[in-house]
Amino acid sequence: EFVPPGFSVVRQYQPSGNTEGGSRKKEDLGSSTSPAANINLSTSGERVYICYRRSREGNPITGIMCLKPSKGDLVPEGYTVLERTPRNFLADMAAKSDHPVFLAYRQRLENLECLRPMP
């Protein structure tokens, strides 16, 4: 896989030791020098990363959760399951594990224009 154009990778937060009054510099939060956050550390499978894009267009994400179909998890009302990657691979976050894990997200539907089919 690859990072889609215009997207960023979620990075690990690494606090710096020298902060005045407990505040952190904005550039320290999610800095591109921080290592990317592999969310598949518990298995010996492939590394898995979450990518995001900031935009004023579309509908904001208001909730994220993991679903384990093997444990009987059902998709809650209002959530959408991320089933495929941009290159059409299975979006299993526990790659090469016996128990797949999928990401589900909820959006606040403010802008219904983005949901209309293209003419």
PDB file of C-alpha atoms in Angstrom:
ATOM      1  CA  GLU A   1       0.000   0.000   0.000  1.00  0.00           C
ATOM      2  CA  PHE A   2       0.910   3.661  -0.135  1.00  0.00           C
ATOM      3  CA  VAL A   3      -0.151   6.908   1.496  1.00  0.00           C
ATOM      4  CA  PRO A   4      -2.802   8.379  -0.836  1.00  0.00           C
ATOM      5  CA  PRO A   5      -1.976  11.826  -2.273  1.00  0.00           C
ATOM      6  CA  GLY A   6      -3.083  14.600   0.090  1.00  0.00           C
ATOM      7  CA  PHE A   7      -3.238  12.270   3.120  1.00  0.00           C
ATOM      8  CA  SER A   8      -1.032  12.061   6.232  1.00  0.00           C
ATOM      9  CA  VAL A   9      -0.131   9.074   8.405  1.00  0.00           C
ATOM     10  CA  VAL A  10      -1.173   9.016  12.066  1.00  0.00           C
ATOM     11  CA  ARG A  11       2.036   9.314  14.081  1.00  0.00           C
ATOM     12  CA  GLN A  12       2.973   8.299  17.611  1.00  0.00           C
ATOM     13  CA  TYR A  13       2.903  11.018  20.230  1.00  0.00           C
ATOM     14  CA  GLN A  14       6.254  11.380  21.907  1.00  0.00           C
ATOM     15  CA  PRO A  15       6.267  14.051  24.608  1.00  0.00           C
ATOM     16  CA  SER A  16       9.390  16.125  24.886  1.00  0.00           C
ATOM     17  CA  GLY A  17      10.902  16.434  28.352  1.00  0.00           C
ATOM     18  CA  ASN A  18      11.250  20.221  28.356  1.00  0.00           C
ATOM     19  CA  THR A  19       7.859  21.892  28.398  1.00  0.00           C
ATOM     20  CA  GLU A  20       7.075  25.088  30.222  1.00  0.00           C
ATOM     21  CA  GLY A  21       3.916  25.013  32.306  1.00  0.00           C
ATOM     22  CA  GLY A  22       2.866  21.694  30.809  1.00  0.00           C
ATOM     23  CA  SER A  23       2.091  23.216  27.414  1.00  0.00           C
ATOM     24  CA  ARG A  24       3.412  21.673  24.252  1.00  0.00           C
ATOM     25  CA  LYS A  25       4.448  23.354  21.049  1.00  0.00           C
ATOM     26  CA  LYS A  26       2.012  22.816  18.212  1.00  0.00           C
ATOM     27  CA  GLU A  27       4.789  21.459  15.996  1.00  0.00           C
ATOM     28  CA  ASP A  28       5.568  18.757  18.601  1.00  0.00           C
ATOM     29  CA  LEU A  29       2.071  17.286  18.277  1.00  0.00           C
ATOM     30  CA  GLY A  30       1.983  14.784  15.418  1.00  0.00           C
ATOM     31  CA  SER A  31       5.328  15.969  14.119  1.00  0.00           C
ATOM     32  CA  SER A  32       6.526  14.386  10.894  1.00  0.00           C
ATOM     33  CA  THR A  33       9.695  13.402  12.771  1.00  0.00           C
ATOM     34  CA  SER A  34       7.663  11.152  15.097  1.00  0.00           C
ATOM     35  CA  PRO A  35       7.504   7.516  13.984  1.00  0.00           C
ATOM     36  CA  ALA A  36       4.368   6.369  12.188  1.00  0.00           C
ATOM     37  CA  ALA A  37       1.944   4.558  14.515  1.00  0.00           C
ATOM     38  CA  ASN A  38       1.744   0.870  13.560  1.00  0.00           C
ATOM     39  CA  ILE A  39      -1.616  -0.349  14.895  1.00  0.00           C
ATOM     40  CA  ASN A  40      -0.823  -4.028  14.279  1.00  0.00           C
ATOM     41  CA  LEU A  41       1.842  -4.534  16.945  1.00  0.00           C
ATOM     42  CA  SER A  42       0.171  -7.499  18.621  1.00  0.00           C
ATOM     43  CA  THR A  43       0.640  -9.892  15.709  1.00  0.00           C
ATOM     44  CA  SER A  44       3.550 -10.859  13.524  1.00  0.00           C
ATOM     45  CA  GLY A  45       1.602  -9.716  10.458  1.00  0.00           C
ATOM     46  CA  GLU A  46       2.068  -6.718   8.249  1.00  0.00           C
ATOM     47  CA  ARG A  47       2.443  -3.216   9.621  1.00  0.00           C
ATOM     48  CA  VAL A  48      -0.862  -1.309   9.517  1.00  0.00           C
ATOM     49  CA  TYR A  49      -1.211   2.479   9.561  1.00  0.00           C
ATOM     50  CA  ILE A  50      -4.168   4.853   9.541  1.00  0.00           C
ATOM     51  CA  CYS A  51      -4.093   7.752   7.075  1.00  0.00           C
ATOM     52  CA  TYR A  52      -6.216  10.883   7.255  1.00  0.00           C
ATOM     53  CA  ARG A  53      -6.906  14.064   5.316  1.00  0.00           C
ATOM     54  CA  ARG A  54      -7.912  17.396   6.795  1.00  0.00           C
ATOM     55  CA  SER A  55     -10.516  19.257   4.789  1.00  0.00           C
ATOM     56  CA  ARG A  56     -13.384  21.677   5.166  1.00  0.00           C
ATOM     57  CA  GLU A  57     -15.260  19.701   2.513  1.00  0.00           C
ATOM     58  CA  GLY A  58     -17.324  16.632   3.262  1.00  0.00           C
ATOM     59  CA  ASN A  59     -18.582  15.392   6.599  1.00  0.00           C
ATOM     60  CA  PRO A  60     -16.376  15.250   9.710  1.00  0.00           C
ATOM     61  CA  ILE A  61     -15.647  11.927  11.402  1.00  0.00           C
ATOM     62  CA  THR A  62     -17.202  11.891  14.866  1.00  0.00           C
ATOM     63  CA  GLY A  63     -16.462   8.341  15.996  1.00  0.00           C
ATOM     64  CA  ILE A  64     -14.059   5.477  15.313  1.00  0.00           C
ATOM     65  CA  MET A  65     -14.199   1.931  16.653  1.00  0.00           C
ATOM     66  CA  CYS A  66     -12.770  -1.530  16.003  1.00  0.00           C
ATOM     67  CA  LEU A  67     -15.015  -4.433  15.047  1.00  0.00           C
ATOM     68  CA  LYS A  68     -14.168  -8.101  15.497  1.00  0.00           C
ATOM     69  CA  PRO A  69     -16.613 -10.177  13.420  1.00  0.00           C
ATOM     70  CA  SER A  70     -15.216 -13.397  14.931  1.00  0.00           C
ATOM     71  CA  LYS A  71     -16.387 -12.179  18.369  1.00  0.00           C
ATOM     72  CA  GLY A  72     -19.868 -11.417  17.043  1.00  0.00           C
ATOM     73  CA  ASP A  73     -19.438  -7.627  16.865  1.00  0.00           C
ATOM     74  CA  LEU A  74     -22.169  -5.946  14.858  1.00  0.00           C
ATOM     75  CA  VAL A  75     -21.938  -2.606  13.070  1.00  0.00           C
ATOM     76  CA  PRO A  76     -23.621   0.006  15.292  1.00  0.00           C
ATOM     77  CA  GLU A  77     -26.274   2.226  13.746  1.00  0.00           C
ATOM     78  CA  GLY A  78     -24.746   5.208  11.983  1.00  0.00           C
ATOM     79  CA  TYR A  79     -21.327   3.580  11.504  1.00  0.00           C
ATOM     80  CA  THR A  80     -19.708   2.514   8.239  1.00  0.00           C
ATOM     81  CA  VAL A  81     -17.171  -0.322   8.070  1.00  0.00           C
ATOM     82  CA  LEU A  82     -13.970   0.287   6.169  1.00  0.00           C
ATOM     83  CA  GLU A  83     -13.798  -2.962   4.206  1.00  0.00           C
ATOM     84  CA  ARG A  84     -11.237  -2.194   1.469  1.00  0.00           C
ATOM     85  CA  THR A  85      -8.036  -0.157   1.142  1.00  0.00           C
ATOM     86  CA  PRO A  86      -7.456   2.379  -1.670  1.00  0.00           C
ATOM     87  CA  ARG A  87      -5.827  -0.423  -3.707  1.00  0.00           C
ATOM     88  CA  ASN A  88      -8.784  -2.756  -3.039  1.00  0.00           C
ATOM     89  CA  PHE A  89      -7.056  -5.021  -0.501  1.00  0.00           C
ATOM     90  CA  LEU A  90      -9.016  -6.348   2.466  1.00  0.00           C
ATOM     91  CA  ALA A  91      -8.806  -3.661   5.202  1.00  0.00           C
ATOM     92  CA  ASP A  92      -8.139  -6.175   8.002  1.00  0.00           C
ATOM     93  CA  MET A  93      -6.158  -4.357  10.702  1.00  0.00           C
ATOM     94  CA  ALA A  94      -4.965  -7.662  12.182  1.00  0.00           C
ATOM     95  CA  ALA A  95      -3.406  -8.825   8.924  1.00  0.00           C
ATOM     96  CA  LYS A  96      -2.324 -12.478   8.925  1.00  0.00           C
ATOM     97  CA  SER A  97      -4.222 -13.176  12.137  1.00  0.00           C
ATOM     98  CA  ASP A  98      -6.937 -15.790  12.599  1.00  0.00           C
ATOM     99  CA  HIS A  99      -9.331 -13.122  13.899  1.00  0.00           C
ATOM    100  CA  PRO A 100      -9.833 -10.166  11.521  1.00  0.00           C
ATOM    101  CA  VAL A 101     -10.344  -6.664  12.922  1.00  0.00           C
ATOM    102  CA  PHE A 102     -11.979  -3.886  10.914  1.00  0.00           C
ATOM    103  CA  LEU A 103     -12.269  -0.161  11.484  1.00  0.00           C
ATOM    104  CA  ALA A 104     -15.721   1.440  11.590  1.00  0.00           C
ATOM    105  CA  TYR A 105     -16.379   5.174  11.558  1.00  0.00           C
ATOM    106  CA  ARG A 106     -19.287   7.544  12.100  1.00  0.00           C
ATOM    107  CA  GLN A 107     -19.723  10.869  10.325  1.00  0.00           C
ATOM    108  CA  ARG A 108     -21.788  13.920  11.135  1.00  0.00           C
ATOM    109  CA  LEU A 109     -23.901  14.459   8.045  1.00  0.00           C
ATOM    110  CA  GLU A 110     -23.771  18.210   7.593  1.00  0.00           C
ATOM    111  CA  ASN A 111     -22.998  18.283   3.908  1.00  0.00           C
ATOM    112  CA  LEU A 112     -25.219  15.882   1.997  1.00  0.00           C
ATOM    113  CA  GLU A 113     -23.906  17.211  -1.316  1.00  0.00           C
ATOM    114  CA  CYS A 114     -20.880  14.871  -1.135  1.00  0.00           C
ATOM    115  CA  LEU A 115     -23.231  11.858  -0.921  1.00  0.00           C
ATOM    116  CA  ARG A 116     -24.954  12.581  -4.240  1.00  0.00           C
ATOM    117  CA  PRO A 117     -23.887  10.443  -7.201  1.00  0.00           C
ATOM    118  CA  MET A 118     -21.796  12.114  -9.878  1.00  0.00           C
ATOM    119  CA  PRO A 119     -23.857  13.259 -12.919  1.00  0.00           C
TER     120      PRO A 119
END
